[in-house]
Coordinates of C-alpha atoms in Angstrom, one line a residue:
Chain E
M933 CA -57.4 215.9 195.1
A934 CA -57.4 213.6 192.1
G935 CA -58.2 216.6 190.0
L936 CA -55.3 218.5 191.3
C937 CA -52.9 215.6 190.6
G938 CA -54.3 215.4 187.1
K939 CA -53.8 219.1 186.6
L940 CA -50.2 218.9 187.8
R941 CA -49.5 216.0 185.5
M942 CA -50.9 218.0 182.6
Y943 CA -48.7 221.0 183.4
L944 CA -45.7 218.7 183.8
E945 CA -46.5 217.3 180.4
F946 CA -45.8 220.8 179.0
S947 CA -42.5 220.8 180.9
R948 CA -41.6 217.4 179.3
I949 CA -42.5 218.6 175.8
S950 CA -40.4 221.8 176.2
F951 CA -37.6 219.7 177.4
Q952 CA -37.7 217.6 174.3
R953 CA -38.2 220.6 172.1
A954 CA -35.3 222.4 173.6
A955 CA -33.2 219.5 172.3
A956 CA -34.3 220.4 168.8
Y957 CA -33.0 224.0 169.2
R958 CA -29.5 223.1 170.3
F959 CA -27.8 225.7 168.1
E960 CA -29.7 228.5 169.7
A961 CA -28.8 227.2 173.1
W962 CA -25.1 227.0 172.2
M963 CA -25.2 230.6 170.9
R964 CA -26.8 231.7 174.1
L965 CA -24.2 229.9 176.1
F966 CA -21.4 231.5 174.1
S967 CA -22.6 235.0 174.7
N968 CA -23.1 234.2 178.4
V969 CA -19.5 233.2 178.7
V970 CA -18.3 236.2 176.7
F971 CA -20.1 238.4 179.3
L972 CA -18.7 236.4 182.1
F973 CA -15.1 237.2 180.9
M974 CA -15.9 240.8 180.2
W975 CA -17.3 241.4 183.7
G976 CA -14.4 239.3 185.2
F977 CA -11.8 241.5 183.5
I978 CA -13.6 244.8 184.3
W979 CA -13.7 243.9 188.0
Y980 CA -10.1 242.6 187.8
G981 CA -9.0 245.9 186.4
L982 CA -10.9 247.9 189.1
Y983 CA -9.3 245.8 191.8
M984 CA -5.7 246.2 190.6
D985 CA -3.4 247.2 193.5
R986 CA -6.3 247.1 195.9
D987 CA -7.3 244.4 198.4
S988 CA -10.8 245.4 198.9
V989 CA -13.3 248.0 197.8
S990 CA -16.1 249.1 200.3
G991 CA -14.8 246.2 202.4
V992 CA -15.4 243.6 199.8
T993 CA -12.6 241.5 198.4
F994 CA -11.9 240.8 194.7
Q995 CA -12.6 237.1 195.3
S996 CA -16.1 237.9 196.6
V997 CA -16.9 240.1 193.7
F998 CA -15.5 237.7 191.2
S999 CA -17.5 234.8 192.8
Y1000 CA -20.5 237.1 192.7
V1001 CA -20.0 237.7 189.0
L1002 CA -19.7 234.0 188.3
I1003 CA -22.8 232.9 190.1
S1004 CA -24.7 235.8 188.7
Q1005 CA -23.8 234.9 185.1
M1006 CA -24.8 231.3 185.8
L1007 CA -28.2 232.4 187.2
Q1008 CA -28.7 234.7 184.2
G1009 CA -27.9 231.8 181.9
I1010 CA -30.7 229.8 183.6
H1011 CA -33.1 232.7 183.4
S1012 CA -32.4 233.3 179.7
A1013 CA -33.9 229.9 178.8
G1014 CA -37.4 231.0 179.6
T1015 CA -38.6 234.3 178.3
P1016 CA -42.4 234.6 178.3
L1017 CA -42.4 238.2 177.1
W1018 CA -41.4 237.2 173.6
E1019 CA -43.8 234.3 173.5
I1020 CA -46.8 236.3 174.5
Q1021 CA -46.0 239.1 172.1
E1022 CA -45.6 236.6 169.3
K1023 CA -48.9 234.9 170.1
V1024 CA -50.8 238.1 170.4
R1025 CA -49.5 239.6 167.2
S1026 CA -50.1 236.4 165.2
G1027 CA -53.5 235.9 166.8
D1028 CA -52.5 232.4 168.0
I1029 CA -53.4 233.6 171.5
V1030 CA -56.9 232.5 170.8
T1031 CA -55.8 228.9 170.8
E1032 CA -54.5 229.3 174.3
I1033 CA -57.7 230.8 175.5
I1034 CA -59.9 227.9 174.4
R1035 CA -58.0 225.3 176.3
P1036 CA -59.0 224.1 179.7
Y1037 CA -55.8 225.3 181.4
D1038 CA -54.4 228.5 182.8
Y1039 CA -52.2 230.1 180.2
P1040 CA -49.7 231.8 182.6
T1041 CA -49.2 228.5 184.5
R1042 CA -48.8 226.6 181.4
L1043 CA -46.1 229.0 180.2
L1044 CA -44.3 228.7 183.5
F1045 CA -44.2 225.0 183.4
A1046 CA -43.2 224.9 179.7
D1047 CA -40.3 227.3 180.5
L1048 CA -39.2 225.1 183.5
G1049 CA -38.9 222.3 181.0
S1050 CA -36.6 224.2 178.7
I1051 CA -34.6 225.5 181.6
A1052 CA -34.1 222.0 182.9
F1053 CA -32.7 221.0 179.5
Y1054 CA -30.5 224.0 179.2
F1055 CA -29.3 223.6 182.7
L1056 CA -28.4 220.0 182.5
T1057 CA -26.8 220.0 179.0
A1058 CA -25.1 223.4 179.0
I1059 CA -25.0 225.6 182.1
F1060 CA -24.2 222.9 184.6
P1061 CA -21.3 221.2 182.8
L1062 CA -19.8 224.5 181.7
Y1063 CA -20.0 226.1 185.1
S1064 CA -18.7 223.0 186.8
V1065 CA -15.5 223.4 184.8
I1066 CA -15.4 227.1 185.4
F1067 CA -15.8 226.6 189.1
L1068 CA -13.1 224.0 189.2
I1069 CA -10.7 226.2 187.4
F1070 CA -11.3 229.5 189.2
R1071 CA -12.3 228.2 192.6
P1072 CA -14.6 231.0 193.6
L1073 CA -16.3 231.3 197.0
I1074 CA -19.1 228.9 197.5
P1075 CA -21.5 228.3 200.4
T1076 CA -19.8 226.7 203.3
S1077 CA -22.7 225.1 205.1
P1078 CA -25.8 223.1 204.1
E1079 CA -28.0 225.9 205.5
Q1080 CA -26.3 228.4 203.3
W1081 CA -26.8 226.1 200.3
F1082 CA -30.4 225.7 201.2
L1083 CA -31.1 229.4 201.7
F1084 CA -29.3 230.1 198.4
F1085 CA -31.5 227.6 196.5
L1086 CA -34.6 229.0 198.2
S1087 CA -33.6 232.5 197.2
V1088 CA -32.9 231.4 193.6
V1089 CA -36.4 230.0 193.3
L1090 CA -38.0 233.1 194.8
G1091 CA -35.9 235.3 192.5
Y1092 CA -36.9 233.2 189.5
L1093 CA -40.6 233.6 190.3
I1094 CA -40.2 237.3 190.8
R1095 CA -38.6 237.8 187.4
Y1096 CA -41.1 235.4 185.8
F1097 CA -44.1 237.1 187.2
I1098 CA -42.9 240.6 186.3
E1099 CA -41.8 239.6 182.8
L1100 CA -45.1 237.9 182.2
T1101 CA -47.0 240.9 183.3
F1102 CA -45.0 243.1 181.0
G1103 CA -45.7 240.6 178.2
L1104 CA -49.4 240.8 178.8
F1105 CA -49.3 244.6 178.1
T1106 CA -49.2 243.5 174.5
F1107 CA -53.0 243.0 174.8
W1108 CA -53.4 246.8 175.1
L1109 CA -50.4 248.1 173.2
I1110 CA -49.5 246.6 169.9
E1111 CA -46.1 248.1 170.0
T1112 CA -44.5 247.4 173.4
G1113 CA -41.0 248.5 172.7
G1114 CA -41.0 251.3 175.2
V1115 CA -42.5 249.1 178.0
E1116 CA -39.9 246.4 177.3
D1117 CA -37.1 249.0 177.6
I1118 CA -38.3 250.0 181.0
F1119 CA -38.4 246.3 182.0
Y1120 CA -34.9 245.5 180.8
F1121 CA -33.5 248.7 182.2
A1122 CA -35.0 248.1 185.6
I1123 CA -33.7 244.5 185.6
S1124 CA -30.2 245.4 184.5
L1125 CA -29.7 248.2 186.9
F1126 CA -31.6 247.2 190.0
S1127 CA -31.4 243.4 190.0
G1128 CA -27.7 243.4 190.8
A1129 CA -27.0 241.2 187.9
T1130 CA -23.8 242.9 187.0
I1131 CA -23.0 245.4 189.8
P1132 CA -23.6 244.2 193.4
L1133 CA -25.9 246.6 195.2
W1134 CA -23.3 247.3 197.9
F1135 CA -21.3 249.4 195.4
F1136 CA -24.4 251.7 194.9
P1137 CA -24.3 255.1 196.6
G1138 CA -26.3 255.1 199.8
W1139 CA -29.6 256.4 198.7
L1140 CA -29.7 254.3 195.5
N1141 CA -28.7 251.2 197.5
T1142 CA -31.6 251.8 200.0
L1143 CA -34.0 252.4 197.1
A1144 CA -32.8 249.2 195.3
R1145 CA -33.2 247.1 198.4
Y1146 CA -36.9 247.7 198.6
L1147 CA -37.6 247.2 194.9
P1148 CA -38.6 243.7 193.6
F1149 CA -35.7 243.5 191.1
Q1150 CA -32.9 242.9 193.7
G1151 CA -34.6 239.7 194.7
I1152 CA -33.9 238.3 191.2
Y1153 CA -30.1 238.2 191.3
F1154 CA -28.6 240.2 194.1
V1155 CA -30.1 238.3 197.0
P1156 CA -29.2 234.8 195.8
N1157 CA -25.8 236.0 194.6
A1158 CA -25.0 237.7 197.9
I1159 CA -26.1 234.6 199.9
F1160 CA -23.9 232.4 197.7
V1161 CA -20.7 234.4 198.2
G1162 CA -21.5 234.9 201.9
E1163 CA -22.0 238.7 201.8
L1164 CA -25.5 238.3 203.2
G1165 CA -26.0 236.7 206.5
G1166 CA -27.8 236.8 209.8
T1167 CA -30.8 239.1 210.2
E1168 CA -29.9 240.9 207.0
L1169 CA -30.3 237.6 205.1
F1170 CA -33.7 236.9 206.6
S1171 CA -35.0 240.4 206.0
A1172 CA -33.8 240.0 202.4
L1173 CA -35.7 236.7 202.0
T1174 CA -38.7 238.3 203.5
V1175 CA -38.6 241.1 201.0
Q1176 CA -38.2 238.5 198.3
L1177 CA -41.2 236.6 199.6
F1178 CA -43.2 239.8 199.8
W1179 CA -42.4 240.6 196.1
V1180 CA -43.2 237.1 195.0
A1181 CA -46.7 237.5 196.5
V1182 CA -47.2 241.1 195.2
S1183 CA -45.9 240.4 191.7
F1184 CA -48.1 237.3 191.6
L1185 CA -51.2 239.2 192.5
I1186 CA -50.4 241.9 190.0
L1187 CA -49.9 239.3 187.3
R1188 CA -53.2 237.6 188.1
F1189 CA -55.0 241.0 188.0
V1190 CA -53.4 242.0 184.7
W1191 CA -54.2 238.5 183.3
Y1192 CA -57.8 238.8 184.4
K1193 CA -58.1 242.2 182.7
A1194 CA -56.3 241.0 179.6
G1195 CA -58.8 238.2 179.3
K1196 CA -61.5 240.8 178.6
K1197 CA -59.3 242.7 176.2
I1198 CA -58.7 240.1 173.5
V1199 CA -59.3 241.5 170.1
G1200 CA -59.7 238.9 167.5
Q1201 CA -58.8 239.4 163.9
G1202 CA -61.3 239.1 161.2
G1203 CA -65.1 239.4 161.2
Chain A
M1072 CA -77.8 223.5 173.7
I1073 CA -76.9 227.1 172.7
T1074 CA -78.9 230.2 173.5
V1075 CA -77.9 233.6 172.4
K1076 CA -80.0 236.5 173.5
N1077 CA -79.5 240.0 172.2
I1078 CA -75.8 239.9 172.0
S1079 CA -73.8 242.8 170.6
K1080 CA -70.1 243.3 170.2
I1081 CA -68.5 246.7 169.7
F1082 CA -64.9 247.1 168.9
Y1083 CA -63.1 250.4 169.5
I1084 CA -60.6 250.9 166.9
N1085 CA -57.9 253.4 167.2
K1086 CA -58.2 256.0 164.5
R1087 CA -55.0 256.8 162.8
Q1088 CA -54.4 260.3 161.7
E1089 CA -52.8 261.1 158.4
G1090 CA -49.3 262.5 158.0
M1091 CA -46.6 263.5 160.4
L1092 CA -48.6 266.0 162.3
G1093 CA -51.4 263.6 162.6
A1094 CA -49.0 261.0 164.0
I1095 CA -47.8 263.5 166.6
R1096 CA -51.3 264.5 167.5
S1097 CA -52.5 261.0 167.9
M1098 CA -49.8 260.6 170.6
F1099 CA -51.8 262.9 172.8
F1100 CA -55.3 262.7 171.6
R1101 CA -56.7 259.4 170.7
E1102 CA -59.8 259.0 168.7
Y1103 CA -61.7 255.8 168.5
I1104 CA -64.0 254.5 165.8
E1105 CA -66.8 252.4 167.0
K1106 CA -67.2 249.3 165.0
I1107 CA -70.3 247.2 165.7
A1108 CA -69.3 243.7 164.7
V1109 CA -72.3 242.0 166.0
N1110 CA -75.5 243.9 166.5
D1111 CA -78.2 242.6 168.8
I1112 CA -78.6 239.0 167.6
S1113 CA -80.5 236.2 169.1
F1114 CA -80.9 232.5 168.2
S1115 CA -81.0 229.2 169.8
I1116 CA -79.7 225.8 168.7
S1117 CA -81.0 222.4 169.9
P1118 CA -78.8 219.4 170.6
G1119 CA -77.8 217.5 167.5
E1120 CA -78.4 220.2 165.0
I1121 CA -76.0 221.2 162.3
V1122 CA -76.3 224.9 161.7
G1123 CA -74.6 226.8 158.9
Y1124 CA -73.6 230.3 159.9
I1125 CA -72.9 232.3 156.8
G1126 CA -72.3 235.8 155.6
P1127 CA -69.8 237.8 153.6
N1128 CA -66.4 238.8 154.9
G1129 CA -66.6 241.0 158.0
A1130 CA -70.3 240.2 158.6
G1131 CA -69.6 239.1 162.2
K1132 CA -69.4 235.4 161.8
S1133 CA -66.0 234.9 163.5
T1134 CA -66.9 237.4 166.2
T1135 CA -70.0 235.4 167.0
I1136 CA -68.0 232.1 167.1
K1137 CA -65.4 233.8 169.3
M1138 CA -68.0 234.9 171.7
L1139 CA -69.5 231.4 171.8
T1140 CA -66.2 229.8 172.5
G1141 CA -65.4 232.3 175.3
I1142 CA -62.6 234.1 173.5
L1143 CA -64.4 237.4 173.3
V1144 CA -66.6 239.0 175.9
P1145 CA -69.8 240.4 174.4
T1146 CA -70.4 244.1 174.9
S1147 CA -74.0 243.2 175.9
G1148 CA -76.4 240.3 175.9
E1149 CA -76.5 236.8 177.2
I1150 CA -74.9 233.6 175.9
R1151 CA -75.2 230.1 177.2
V1152 CA -73.5 227.1 175.8
N1153 CA -74.8 223.9 177.5
G1154 CA -75.7 226.0 180.5
V1155 CA -72.3 227.7 180.7
I1156 CA -71.6 231.3 180.2
P1157 CA -68.5 230.9 177.9
Y1158 CA -66.5 234.0 178.7
R1159 CA -67.1 233.7 182.5
E1160 CA -66.1 230.1 182.8
R1161 CA -63.6 229.7 180.0
Q1162 CA -62.0 226.5 181.2
K1163 CA -65.3 224.8 181.9
N1164 CA -66.6 225.8 178.5
A1165 CA -63.4 224.7 176.9
R1166 CA -64.0 221.2 178.2
Q1167 CA -67.4 220.8 176.5
I1168 CA -66.6 222.3 173.1
G1169 CA -64.4 221.5 170.2
V1170 CA -63.1 224.3 168.0
V1171 CA -61.5 224.2 164.6
F1172 CA -60.2 227.3 162.9
G1173 CA -59.6 226.7 159.2
Q1174 CA -57.1 229.4 159.0
R1175 CA -55.0 228.5 162.0
T1176 CA -53.9 225.2 163.5
Q1177 CA -54.3 224.5 167.2
L1178 CA -51.7 221.7 167.1
W1179 CA -48.1 222.1 168.1
G1180 CA -46.2 222.7 164.9
D1181 CA -42.9 221.0 165.8
L1182 CA -44.4 218.0 167.4
P1183 CA -45.4 214.9 165.5
T1184 CA -49.1 214.8 165.0
V1185 CA -49.7 211.9 167.4
D1186 CA -47.7 213.7 170.1
S1187 CA -50.1 216.6 169.8
F1188 CA -53.0 214.2 170.3
E1189 CA -51.2 212.7 173.4
L1190 CA -50.8 216.2 174.8
L1191 CA -54.5 216.9 174.3
K1192 CA -55.2 213.7 176.1
Q1193 CA -53.4 215.2 179.1
I1194 CA -54.9 218.6 178.7
Y1195 CA -58.5 217.4 178.6
Q1196 CA -57.7 214.5 180.9
I1197 CA -59.3 212.0 178.6
P1198 CA -59.4 208.4 180.0
E1199 CA -57.0 206.1 178.2
K1200 CA -59.7 203.8 176.9
K1201 CA -61.8 206.6 175.5
Y1202 CA -58.8 208.2 173.9
R1203 CA -57.7 205.0 172.2
K1204 CA -61.2 204.3 170.9
N1205 CA -61.6 207.9 169.5
L1206 CA -58.2 208.0 168.0
E1207 CA -58.8 204.6 166.3
T1208 CA -62.2 205.7 164.9
F1209 CA -60.8 209.0 163.6
T1210 CA -57.7 207.5 162.2
E1211 CA -59.9 205.1 160.2
I1212 CA -62.4 207.6 158.8
L1213 CA -59.9 210.4 158.2
G1214 CA -56.9 208.2 157.2
L1215 CA -54.7 209.8 159.7
D1216 CA -52.2 207.0 159.8
E1217 CA -50.3 208.2 156.8
F1218 CA -49.0 211.2 158.7
L1219 CA -49.4 210.4 162.4
N1220 CA -45.7 210.6 162.9
T1221 CA -45.1 213.7 160.8
P1222 CA -44.6 217.1 162.6
V1223 CA -47.7 219.2 162.1
R1224 CA -45.7 221.9 160.4
Q1225 CA -44.8 219.6 157.5
L1226 CA -48.4 218.5 156.8
S1227 CA -50.3 219.6 153.7
L1228 CA -53.3 221.8 154.3
G1229 CA -55.7 218.9 153.8
Q1230 CA -53.8 216.7 156.2
R1231 CA -53.6 219.5 158.7
M1232 CA -57.3 220.1 158.6
R1233 CA -58.0 216.4 159.2
A1234 CA -55.6 216.4 162.1
D1235 CA -57.2 219.5 163.5
I1236 CA -60.7 218.3 163.4
A1237 CA -59.7 214.9 164.9
A1238 CA -58.0 216.8 167.6
S1239 CA -61.0 218.9 168.3
L1240 CA -63.2 215.8 168.9
L1241 CA -60.9 213.6 171.0
H1242 CA -62.5 214.7 174.3
D1243 CA -66.0 214.1 173.1
P1244 CA -67.3 217.6 173.1
A1245 CA -71.0 218.3 173.1
V1246 CA -70.6 221.2 170.6
L1247 CA -68.3 221.5 167.7
F1248 CA -67.5 225.0 166.3
L1249 CA -66.0 224.9 162.8
D1250 CA -64.8 228.3 161.5
E1251 CA -64.3 227.8 157.8
P1252 CA -63.3 224.2 158.0
T1253 CA -63.0 223.7 154.2
I1254 CA -61.2 226.8 153.3
G1255 CA -58.4 226.2 150.8
L1256 CA -59.2 222.5 150.4
D1257 CA -59.6 220.7 147.1
V1258 CA -62.8 219.0 146.1
V1259 CA -61.8 215.6 147.3
A1260 CA -60.6 216.9 150.7
K1261 CA -63.7 219.0 151.1
D1262 CA -65.8 216.0 150.5
R1263 CA -64.0 214.0 153.0
M1264 CA -64.3 216.7 155.6
R1265 CA -68.0 217.0 155.0
K1266 CA -68.6 213.3 155.3
F1267 CA -66.7 213.3 158.5
I1268 CA -68.7 216.2 159.9
R1269 CA -71.9 214.5 159.0
E1270 CA -70.9 211.2 160.5
V1271 CA -69.8 212.8 163.8
N1272 CA -73.0 214.6 164.0
K1273 CA -75.1 211.5 163.3
E1274 CA -73.1 208.9 165.3
R1275 CA -72.1 211.0 168.2
G1276 CA -74.9 213.5 168.3
V1277 CA -72.5 216.4 168.4
T1278 CA -74.1 219.8 167.8
V1279 CA -72.3 221.5 165.0
I1280 CA -72.0 225.1 164.1
L1281 CA -70.1 226.0 161.0
T1282 CA -69.2 229.1 159.3
T1283 CA -68.2 229.0 155.7
H1284 CA -68.0 230.9 152.4
D1285 CA -68.6 227.8 150.5
M1286 CA -72.3 227.3 149.8
S1287 CA -71.9 223.7 148.9
D1288 CA -70.8 223.1 152.5
I1289 CA -74.1 224.4 153.7
E1290 CA -76.1 222.5 151.0
K1291 CA -74.5 219.3 151.8
L1292 CA -74.4 219.5 155.6
C1293 CA -77.1 221.8 157.0
K1294 CA -80.8 221.8 157.3
R1295 CA -80.8 225.1 159.0
M1296 CA -78.9 228.2 158.2
I1297 CA -78.4 231.5 159.8
L1298 CA -77.5 234.3 157.5
I1299 CA -75.7 237.3 158.9
D1300 CA -74.7 240.5 157.3
K1301 CA -73.3 243.7 158.9
G1302 CA -73.7 242.2 162.3
K1303 CA -77.4 241.5 161.9
I1304 CA -79.3 238.3 161.2
M1305 CA -80.9 238.4 157.8
Y1306 CA -82.4 234.9 157.8
D1307 CA -82.6 232.1 160.3
G1308 CA -84.5 229.0 159.2
E1309 CA -84.6 226.0 156.9
L1310 CA -82.4 225.9 153.9
A1311 CA -85.2 224.2 152.0
K1312 CA -87.6 227.1 152.5
I1313 CA -85.2 229.6 151.2
K1314 CA -84.7 227.5 148.1
E1315 CA -88.4 227.4 147.6
V1316 CA -88.9 231.1 147.8
F1317 CA -86.2 231.8 145.3
G1318 CA -86.1 228.5 143.7
R1319 CA -88.5 229.2 140.9
D1320 CA -85.9 231.3 139.1
R1321 CA -84.0 229.5 136.3
I1322 CA -81.1 230.6 134.3
L1323 CA -81.1 229.6 130.6
T1324 CA -77.8 229.8 128.7
I1325 CA -78.2 229.7 125.0
D1326 CA -75.7 229.6 122.1
F1327 CA -77.3 231.1 119.0
E1328 CA -76.4 230.6 115.4
G1329 CA -75.2 234.1 114.4
D1330 CA -75.6 237.3 116.2
V1331 CA -79.1 238.0 117.3
P1332 CA -80.5 241.0 119.1
F1333 CA -82.5 239.2 121.7
L1334 CA -85.6 240.3 123.5
E1335 CA -88.4 238.2 124.9
K1336 CA -91.1 239.4 127.3
G1337 CA -90.8 238.4 130.9
V1338 CA -87.2 237.2 130.4
Q1339 CA -84.2 239.1 131.6
L1340 CA -81.0 239.1 129.8
I1341 CA -78.3 239.0 132.5
R1342 CA -75.2 238.4 130.5
S1343 CA -74.1 238.4 127.0
E1344 CA -70.9 237.1 125.4
G1345 CA -71.0 237.1 121.6
N1346 CA -73.5 234.5 120.6
R1347 CA -73.9 233.2 124.1
K1348 CA -76.7 234.7 126.2
W1349 CA -77.7 234.2 129.8
L1350 CA -81.4 234.6 130.4
K1351 CA -83.2 234.6 133.7
F1352 CA -86.9 233.7 133.9
N1353 CA -89.4 232.5 136.4
L1354 CA -91.3 229.2 136.2
E1355 CA -94.4 230.9 137.5
E1356 CA -94.5 233.1 134.5
I1357 CA -93.4 230.8 131.7
S1358 CA -92.4 227.2 131.5
T1359 CA -89.1 226.2 130.1
A1360 CA -90.6 224.4 127.1
Q1361 CA -92.7 227.3 126.3
L1362 CA -89.8 229.7 126.4
L1363 CA -87.6 227.5 124.3
A1364 CA -90.4 227.2 121.7
E1365 CA -90.8 230.9 121.6
I1366 CA -87.2 231.5 121.1
A1367 CA -86.8 228.8 118.5
K1368 CA -89.6 230.3 116.4
K1369 CA -87.4 233.4 115.7
N1370 CA -83.9 232.2 116.2
E1371 CA -81.6 229.3 115.5
I1372 CA -80.6 227.6 118.7
K1373 CA -77.3 225.8 118.7
D1374 CA -77.1 224.7 122.3
F1375 CA -78.6 225.5 125.7
I1376 CA -78.2 224.7 129.4
I1377 CA -80.8 225.3 132.1
Q1378 CA -79.6 225.8 135.7
E1379 CA -81.3 226.0 139.0
P1380 CA -80.2 229.0 141.0
E1381 CA -77.2 228.4 143.2
I1382 CA -77.4 229.3 146.8
D1383 CA -74.8 232.1 146.3
Y1384 CA -77.3 233.7 144.0
I1385 CA -80.1 233.3 146.4
I1386 CA -78.1 234.9 149.1
R1387 CA -77.2 237.8 146.9
K1388 CA -80.9 238.3 146.3
I1389 CA -81.6 238.3 150.0
Y1390 CA -78.9 240.9 150.5
E1391 CA -80.4 243.0 147.7
R1392 CA -84.0 243.0 148.7
G1393 CA -84.6 241.0 151.8
L1394 CA -87.0 238.1 152.3

């Protein structure tokens, strides 16, 4: 038990350090925030244009969609503060990965905690203040009950873990392929299409909608977004959460398996 | 402390084809070249030893170190470090070893040096008391206080190496692996490093394995050396013994008055630059005084130097003809 506490303290130390370090890279954070807002307005205007002279599309009002876009951009902003794919690639290419291997910790776990630290900083100093203002100005739909808030947060956490585990797994492919551009493209394509980051799944044609609902990616943005704006409720909500949980477990197992295999695959530079 | 039994490591390297057609072909058919980095080597190291592990570039030194530290999995063979199989129990092994790579820092570049140490304290869960004591000792010997608050990225190479070696010992490891710890350092910094390594070995009983290109590292630190070339061990034993076998050779450098066509029996002319000649002879065959007398009979000697063979030379000899 004491060992476990010590371990947790150690990993949290990485969170703390990333938090501090994030403060040193403020400019980068501001640029990220800037592009996040640009995208927010772009999607806002696109949906506004599509909804001209119409009260609802597929039974969904403009306000729902707009709220969806808002919360989606906010979540994407949070996700963007921790990108293990780049870090792993950098470490493998430079050979610095060896210094992670000779430490008495689990590298994927360390990465996760470090990223949580930088996310905390980015959230507190950038995302939260900015989106508070945006929410006050535009008054989008927000959860109406404590249960809805709770389910939303739960879903956000599950969604974050799904994305993190998948992205880490893709990052680990660098151990086998020096050039991972193609693999990355698949990852980003799948995320941008199937996660519902920009287009809510309910606008997908029937078969694509069904397909998307069983893939892991919808758990990243679509489920929390839809819960937030109240488009997902009742049994539908619970089955969505179950699917999320299922994918958290599966993507975690795949990650651990790939990590185990990657551990045997390390090729050191030099003689 | 360390036992290595018949380990080999084979890398499979992707063979690149030449030209456009080759590039297209290699998209479908991959050919691999087998590179045997370490070829069936065995040795064992007792607690408290300092062993120099040397060999030319690409000999398999780093590969061996990487297997001992658990980074690489050997293709075959058995390794134990303090009873632990490094690649199987990486984290357990990590706790009992310290590693320094001369070419790459293990500290966090944008953190002040002391913050890196603090982080290591958390990582290795070093008790506060032990941490304070170690840090104090190392700060004193290595003079760390001049840069403890400077981010690692801004340190000079010498400072960085000092910080790195201190960092590797904070958790009192049983074994210390040093992969080219003096590379790129100036004479003073090298000396400081060596002194520290010797002290750590003596005072703390840390077993040290060090790879290096610099023979004076070995001469000043190690009683035992393991010489490796092309993945095979060429020599494993006392440094003194090797010096004995080859140590009877001497190099005589003479400046002559005027240009002389030189030839003396049993003496080998190894280099010639104008009036300066480098001669190699063996003490078993002729003594230095005798040789000088012989030469002085026929030629005018302006100046001369006699040198013992340097270890580089000895190693080259072993490569050339074996022991």
